[in-house]
Amino acid sequence: MRITKIGYKTQRIILISAFLLVPLALLTTFSLYPALKLLFYSFTSFNGLTNVYPWVGIHNYIEIFSNPSLFGVFLHNLSYFIGGLVQNVLALLLALFLNSKIRFRNGFRAILFVPYILNSVAIVYMFQYLYQDPGVLDMVLKFVGLGGLQADWIGNDKLVNWSLAFVSLWEFLPFTMVIYLAALQSLPRDMYESAVLDGAGAWQTFRFITLPNLRSIIQINLLLTVSGALESFNIPFIMTNAAPGAATFLTQTMNVAFVFDNYGLASAMAVVLVVIVVIVISVQRKLIGQGDDVV
Amino acid sequence: MKTRVRSADFLGVVVKYMVLFIAVFVVLFPLYISAINSLKSNSAINNLSPLQAPSHLDWHNYVTAWVGGDLGSAFFNTFFIIILAVLGNVILGTMVAFALTRFDFALKKYIMGAYLLVIFIPTMTVQVAIFGVIKDLGLFDTRFAMILLYLGTNVVQIYIYMQFIRRIPMSLDESAMLDGASYFRIYRSIIFPLLAPATATVAILQTIAIYNDLYSPYLYMPSSNLGVASTALLRFQGPYSDQWNLIMAASLIIAIPVVVIYLILQRYIFAGIVAGSVRE
Amino acid sequence: MKRWLVGLSAMTGSLALLAGAGASVAAKTSNAGAIKGTITVLSNRTDMQANGMLAKYSKEFEKLHPGTTVKWETFVDNTTVQTQMNGGKYPDVMLILPTVTQSELPDFFTPLNSLTSLMNKIYFKNFQEYQGKVYGVPTFSDVNGVVYNKAAFKKAGITSAPTTLSQFYADCALLKKAGIIPIALNYSAQWPLGNWSSSLPDVIAGNANYMNTLTSQKDPFSANTPMGKALTIVDTIVKNGWAEPHFENTNWANSKVEEAKGKVGMMYLGEWAIPQIVVDGTPSSNVGFFPFPGTNSHTKPTAFLNPDWELAVNKHSTNIPTAKAFVQWMVLGSGYPNYAGGLPPVKGIKSTVPQIEQFESEAAIRQAVPNSAALTKLISTSEVDLTGGGAVQYVLNAPNFKAALQKLNQEWSNAQSLGG
């Protein structure tokens, strides 16, 4: 109570300072300062091992943009990106079903959320087992009469990234779904009631009421999906040891840094990656429209 | 006419349930396969089809996984780190969100920009620089290295809390101020309790993020007594990589505690997510 | 706000000073020369951590030197160790990562020349040496060759190990005919492919220094060079279906089991793989080991001895005497070379592994030469991963073998022109 004797103006200054001091100190120490260091390394030929930082100017950036093979792996990231779009569509569909009149709704929701909370190393091990050649997945396909679809899920270069993208979808779809479900549950009922009174069908209510109202949520989910796809690392790294057919931009960056001792170039690649993510997300925001209250 | 609508409805319902049951199957099938194969003896895993359940359940793999992977100390370290880091993230996250949503000040835009930028930087690529910081703070090879790291790099909760606070009417603050409450009191007695659902969401999100992190624990806590769940599991693959029954047992041991916590807390988790995603 | 930041960095700065001060005080007070206190040792053997062997070594050393404590750290990923080295925080007894060049040795390690009894007995001193000082000693030495299942050979009607390349190809065909996978390459694990591009070329050239001459050669990846011939051999194996049926999707651990069972005939690895295959379920007498017949000349195939992981002592260690004593004991006293199934790196001590005795009679064994700094640098600049198997993966993965070699030549000459 005594604090109130200090005017709200002074209090304001004290509170803002006090509340932000520690968090900003942490943010600066562990995120901003390392980010600046990354930027600095990108202009050097630092090898990641000895503490020597020979300045090379924009040489690393020139090398990135004059070496098309460094960008080639983005084709692999594309699988994760498309997988991410599919993930959003499926998640929205499941959320719509769960939001309708349905039995065992909480049971369905509880089970469908489970993959998201499993340890990701454990998930990769499970799928490694399923994907063996010949393995469980092949047996199941044969069992349901789709034996013709049996394949070498990890070894075949044309398939491997889709197999891995599916693992990513399996792991992260539940979260996307729950976000959509939550958003659907918070849409006001009366909007739908008046729409039904006006004779709107299921598709029309979805198209003209649900979808527009979900715009900002769709945007935030896509943002997570896009940055996730561009930065995928764990799944290809643990599952295939980042073999050439499954390398992503980030696994390749780590390879340049630690196998080829070129931490400077790898830092430049990381900077380029962040810039690409920011550009893609800005474009996406332009396309889908505003909704700047989210993030 | 009416019957036709009804049959269309009926068809819709059938499709709905079918899709949901297929989804449930896709979710549970890998877990089922892992479970039955984790319960097979060495000879059973080599001789039975992976789809076939063993005739007698061999819990031996769970014991071997627990002892060989030193999973006991891995769990202790993991939960020690999670509890302190999540607590810190909740307290600091609510403070930052409160200061950034309830007040306007000169640097606000830049601070929000900084938090946003940090989300897009893959932590892995900046580890060399972070390593220097951890070392200079004298925290290398301690659990506190991880706790501070997570406090400084996991920042999504700021956005979740900001979303929530924006939806708490200013009139609540104003009437408290008329009663003479200080800003700190408003934060502590009004805002913080109202954020409880968001806190449930934040807690589960952060727990999962920390539980899944495998690179930084390896880097900052190399001592063998400082393993965490992810690294214990990854270390496990080397010596036992040809023994799928053991790997599956270890994977399930690692997965189960979080599933249990989730089942207990799920009501709050979903409530938090629902409350958090409402548009203004 | 700005002032806060300054205050913050001042705070971290002073903390750093404190931490630094603490370390230097500890260094001064440690009893110079005495073998006591705690040391930490790095190991790549997660399996020996799980089966208690590492703990057993600790106990033995602690018994020999009362008052010491030995703690182990294992790693599965070089990158974490490298970051720790860059940050100056790494175990007292280290393994030297392949990315550390000779001129970088003094930055991280302390010379071991004072361990005179070890220095007089050991091979491979020149591998981790800089300006006359030795920084690393091998835990054991390796010789690359083909590890094979004798029963599988018998089943295919092969009576003796091949000594020429065409015999080797003929044996592959026989094994395939008998329903056996002739040779597992272990493509997915990547590192098992390294032999084809870093060891086999020397064998074909019959020159331990051949790899080092690549730095000055134009188009070393053309099909008629020893390097090109080595890559052609592995390509021939894949093209003829002599590798795993889905050679791009392999499981290293599983390959060992399959070879123990006789479903896989051969693997081109090193002698260290023999005990691992035995552990996976076959008597030692069923596993054979022969030098890779890289050419069709009728002299004994050449094989080169290489050091395995090398032990070194952290120059920042606060307990250098104990760390050095441990290195010496690990090589001379622990029995680790025989446990690992490698060749003892010590003069006058013979291997107890029967397969190696057989191998020694079939091969002209010579000591290898370390990779020159220039070669290591050129590999880094060109990003042609000759030592880790990445280049072989690239060649096997490419739709056109000839074009892949061309591409390697081009990347190599680009790097050469950058002054690599």
XYZ file of N, CA and C in Angstrom, chain A residues 75-165:
273
model
N 15.185 -27.939 -52.113
C 14.203 -28.846 -52.703
C 13.743 -29.871 -51.673
N 14.675 -30.308 -50.833
C 14.319 -31.255 -49.775
C 13.439 -30.582 -48.731
N 13.784 -29.328 -48.399
C 12.941 -28.599 -47.457
C 11.531 -28.437 -48.002
N 11.428 -28.400 -49.345
C 10.120 -28.232 -49.975
C 9.150 -29.337 -49.550
N 9.667 -30.587 -49.406
C 8.797 -31.682 -48.959
C 8.184 -31.361 -47.606
N 9.009 -30.838 -46.718
C 8.502 -30.501 -45.387
C 7.478 -29.378 -45.489
N 7.718 -28.476 -46.426
C 6.804 -27.347 -46.602
C 5.447 -27.836 -47.097
N 5.470 -28.681 -48.141
C 4.214 -29.214 -48.665
C 3.544 -30.078 -47.605
N 4.363 -30.890 -46.914
C 3.830 -31.669 -45.800
C 3.158 -30.755 -44.785
N 3.739 -29.583 -44.567
C 3.175 -28.630 -43.616
C 1.823 -28.105 -44.081
N 1.682 -27.866 -45.396
C 0.392 -27.398 -45.918
C -0.676 -28.483 -45.733
N -0.292 -29.720 -46.092
C -1.214 -30.842 -45.902
C -1.604 -30.936 -44.429
N -0.601 -30.762 -43.581
C -0.822 -30.825 -42.144
C -1.884 -29.812 -41.720
N -1.828 -28.603 -42.279
C -2.799 -27.581 -41.917
C -4.203 -27.944 -42.385
N -4.290 -28.463 -43.613
C -5.610 -28.832 -44.140
C -6.220 -29.945 -43.290
N -5.434 -31.000 -43.040
C -5.926 -32.130 -42.247
C -6.283 -31.690 -40.836
N -5.436 -30.843 -40.272
C -5.668 -30.395 -38.900
C -6.978 -29.621 -38.822
N -7.222 -28.785 -39.814
C -8.452 -27.998 -39.812
C -9.661 -28.918 -39.972
N -9.522 -29.905 -40.854
C -10.609 -30.858 -41.075
C -10.949 -31.599 -39.778
N -9.904 -32.134 -39.129
C -10.134 -32.865 -37.882
C -10.719 -31.944 -36.824
N -10.245 -30.719 -36.794
C -10.762 -29.766 -35.802
C -12.238 -29.498 -36.055
N -12.625 -29.364 -37.341
C -14.040 -29.138 -37.661
C -14.883 -30.313 -37.186
N -14.407 -31.535 -37.440
C -15.137 -32.717 -36.998
C -15.270 -32.734 -35.484
N -14.163 -32.424 -34.815
C -14.193 -32.479 -33.351
C -15.064 -31.372 -32.779
N -15.256 -30.320 -33.557
C -16.052 -29.205 -33.063
C -17.537 -29.424 -33.318
N -17.869 -30.445 -34.147
C -19.282 -30.683 -34.429
C -19.864 -31.587 -33.349
N -21.179 -31.812 -33.448
C -21.820 -32.701 -32.468
C -21.275 -34.104 -32.659
N -20.601 -34.608 -31.676
C -19.937 -35.887 -31.855
C -19.768 -36.560 -30.515
N -19.837 -37.893 -30.528
C -19.588 -38.633 -29.289
C -18.086 -38.735 -29.020
N -17.725 -38.962 -27.802
C -16.322 -39.172 -27.372
C -15.412 -38.021 -27.810
N -15.945 -36.816 -27.902
C -15.111 -35.741 -28.425
C -13.822 -35.586 -27.619
N -13.963 -35.587 -26.279
C -12.762 -35.388 -25.458
C -11.796 -36.554 -25.584
N -12.365 -37.747 -25.751
C -11.510 -38.922 -25.923
C -10.714 -38.818 -27.209
N -11.395 -38.487 -28.314
C -10.700 -38.306 -29.596
C -9.600 -37.259 -29.465
N -9.987 -36.133 -28.862
C -9.032 -35.029 -28.757
C -7.814 -35.462 -27.938
N -8.061 -36.150 -26.828
C -6.956 -36.560 -25.964
C -6.001 -37.485 -26.708
N -6.559 -38.440 -27.467
C -5.686 -39.395 -28.167
C -4.945 -38.723 -29.316
N -5.679 -37.920 -30.087
C -5.052 -37.329 -31.269
C -3.936 -36.342 -30.907
N -3.930 -35.858 -29.668
C -2.898 -34.897 -29.280
C -1.598 -35.588 -28.869
N -1.691 -36.899 -28.589
C -0.556 -37.612 -27.995
C 0.772 -37.472 -28.764
N 0.809 -37.608 -30.106
C 2.114 -37.565 -30.764
C 2.904 -36.307 -30.422
N 2.202 -35.196 -30.248
C 2.903 -33.941 -30.009
C 3.705 -33.960 -28.715
N 3.233 -34.737 -27.734
C 3.930 -34.701 -26.450
C 4.967 -35.809 -26.303
N 5.144 -36.635 -27.332
C 6.171 -37.676 -27.226
C 7.546 -37.075 -27.497
N 8.548 -37.678 -26.918
C 9.915 -37.222 -27.150
C 10.302 -37.433 -28.617
N 10.890 -36.413 -29.233
C 11.089 -36.512 -30.685
C 12.135 -37.561 -31.063
N 13.108 -37.828 -30.184
C 14.047 -38.907 -30.500
C 13.320 -40.249 -30.510
N 12.421 -40.419 -29.529
C 11.640 -41.656 -29.463
C 10.790 -41.809 -30.727
N 10.206 -40.707 -31.188
C 9.379 -40.758 -32.402
C 10.221 -41.203 -33.593
N 11.413 -40.633 -33.717
C 12.261 -40.998 -34.847
C 12.617 -42.483 -34.789
N 12.923 -42.990 -33.596
C 13.239 -44.418 -33.477
C 12.055 -45.275 -33.912
N 10.835 -44.897 -33.479
C 9.643 -45.667 -33.861
C 9.507 -45.716 -35.378
N 9.662 -44.577 -36.020
C 9.468 -44.562 -37.464
C 10.630 -45.227 -38.201
N 11.807 -45.146 -37.620
C 12.922 -45.870 -38.220
C 12.576 -47.354 -38.299
N 11.946 -47.832 -37.262
C 11.561 -49.241 -37.233
C 10.465 -49.528 -38.259
N 9.461 -48.637 -38.314
C 8.361 -48.841 -39.265
C 8.852 -48.794 -40.709
N 9.826 -47.931 -40.970
C 10.278 -47.684 -42.333
C 11.319 -48.683 -42.823
N 11.724 -49.626 -41.984
C 12.767 -50.555 -42.429
C 12.355 -51.259 -43.715
N 13.356 -51.754 -44.416
C 13.073 -52.334 -45.726
C 13.512 -53.789 -45.763
N 12.657 -54.758 -45.788
C 11.208 -54.626 -45.638
C 10.865 -54.491 -44.168
N 9.856 -53.712 -43.869
C 9.529 -53.474 -42.463
C 8.040 -53.482 -42.228
N 7.660 -52.923 -41.079
C 6.271 -52.981 -40.642
C 5.337 -52.316 -41.653
N 5.760 -51.152 -42.143
C 4.898 -50.421 -43.067
C 4.616 -51.252 -44.318
N 5.665 -51.890 -44.839
C 5.484 -52.745 -46.014
C 4.520 -53.892 -45.729
N 4.661 -54.472 -44.532
C 3.769 -55.590 -44.169
C 2.328 -55.129 -44.100
N 2.123 -53.936 -43.499
C 0.755 -53.431 -43.376
C 0.170 -53.195 -44.760
N 0.951 -52.625 -45.660
C 0.470 -52.362 -47.016
C 0.070 -53.669 -47.695
N 0.892 -54.669 -47.507
C 0.601 -55.969 -48.103
C -0.686 -56.528 -47.515
N -0.807 -56.385 -46.195
C -1.954 -56.922 -45.473
C -3.271 -56.315 -45.966
N -3.261 -54.998 -46.223
C -4.489 -54.363 -46.681
C -4.621 -54.400 -48.205
N -3.775 -55.222 -48.840
C -3.920 -55.407 -50.279
C -3.283 -54.333 -51.117
N -2.416 -53.532 -50.504
C -1.723 -52.492 -51.267
C -0.253 -52.857 -51.411
N 0.002 -54.160 -51.527
C 1.380 -54.638 -51.588
C 2.200 -53.927 -52.658
N 1.518 -53.475 -53.723
C 2.233 -52.809 -54.802
C 2.894 -51.512 -54.375
N 2.428 -50.986 -53.243
C 2.991 -49.704 -52.794
C 4.223 -49.879 -51.914
N 4.594 -51.140 -51.644
C 5.764 -51.355 -50.796
C 6.964 -50.659 -51.404
N 7.785 -50.081 -50.545
C 8.914 -49.319 -51.085
C 10.037 -49.254 -50.066
N 11.124 -48.724 -50.545
C 12.278 -48.487 -49.688
C 12.148 -47.051 -49.176
N 11.511 -46.897 -48.018
C 11.035 -45.577 -47.598
C 12.145 -44.595 -47.306
N 13.292 -45.109 -46.864
C 14.379 -44.197 -46.496
C 15.466 -44.219 -47.569
N 15.657 -45.372 -48.215
C 16.771 -45.499 -49.147
C 16.507 -44.835 -50.486
N 15.249 -44.798 -50.895
C 14.936 -44.236 -52.194
C 14.961 -42.711 -52.122
N 15.848 -42.117 -52.915
C 16.010 -40.666 -52.866
C 14.741 -39.908 -53.202
N 13.880 -40.517 -54.014
C 12.668 -39.802 -54.411
C 11.641 -39.831 -53.290
N 11.785 -40.799 -52.385
C 10.795 -40.963 -51.327
C 11.234 -40.409 -49.989
N 12.554 -40.417 -49.759
C 13.026 -40.243 -48.388
C 12.506 -38.964 -47.746
N 12.518 -37.855 -48.502
C 12.100 -36.600 -47.877
C 10.615 -36.585 -47.555
N 9.830 -37.317 -48.377
C 8.403 -37.398 -48.067
C 8.186 -38.271 -46.846
N 8.974 -39.352 -46.724
C 8.864 -40.199 -45.534
C 9.181 -39.390 -44.288
N 10.219 -38.579 -44.384
C 10.625 -37.786 -43.224
C 9.604 -36.686 -42.953
N 9.087 -36.081 -44.025
C 8.085 -35.029 -43.841
C 6.842 -35.600 -43.160
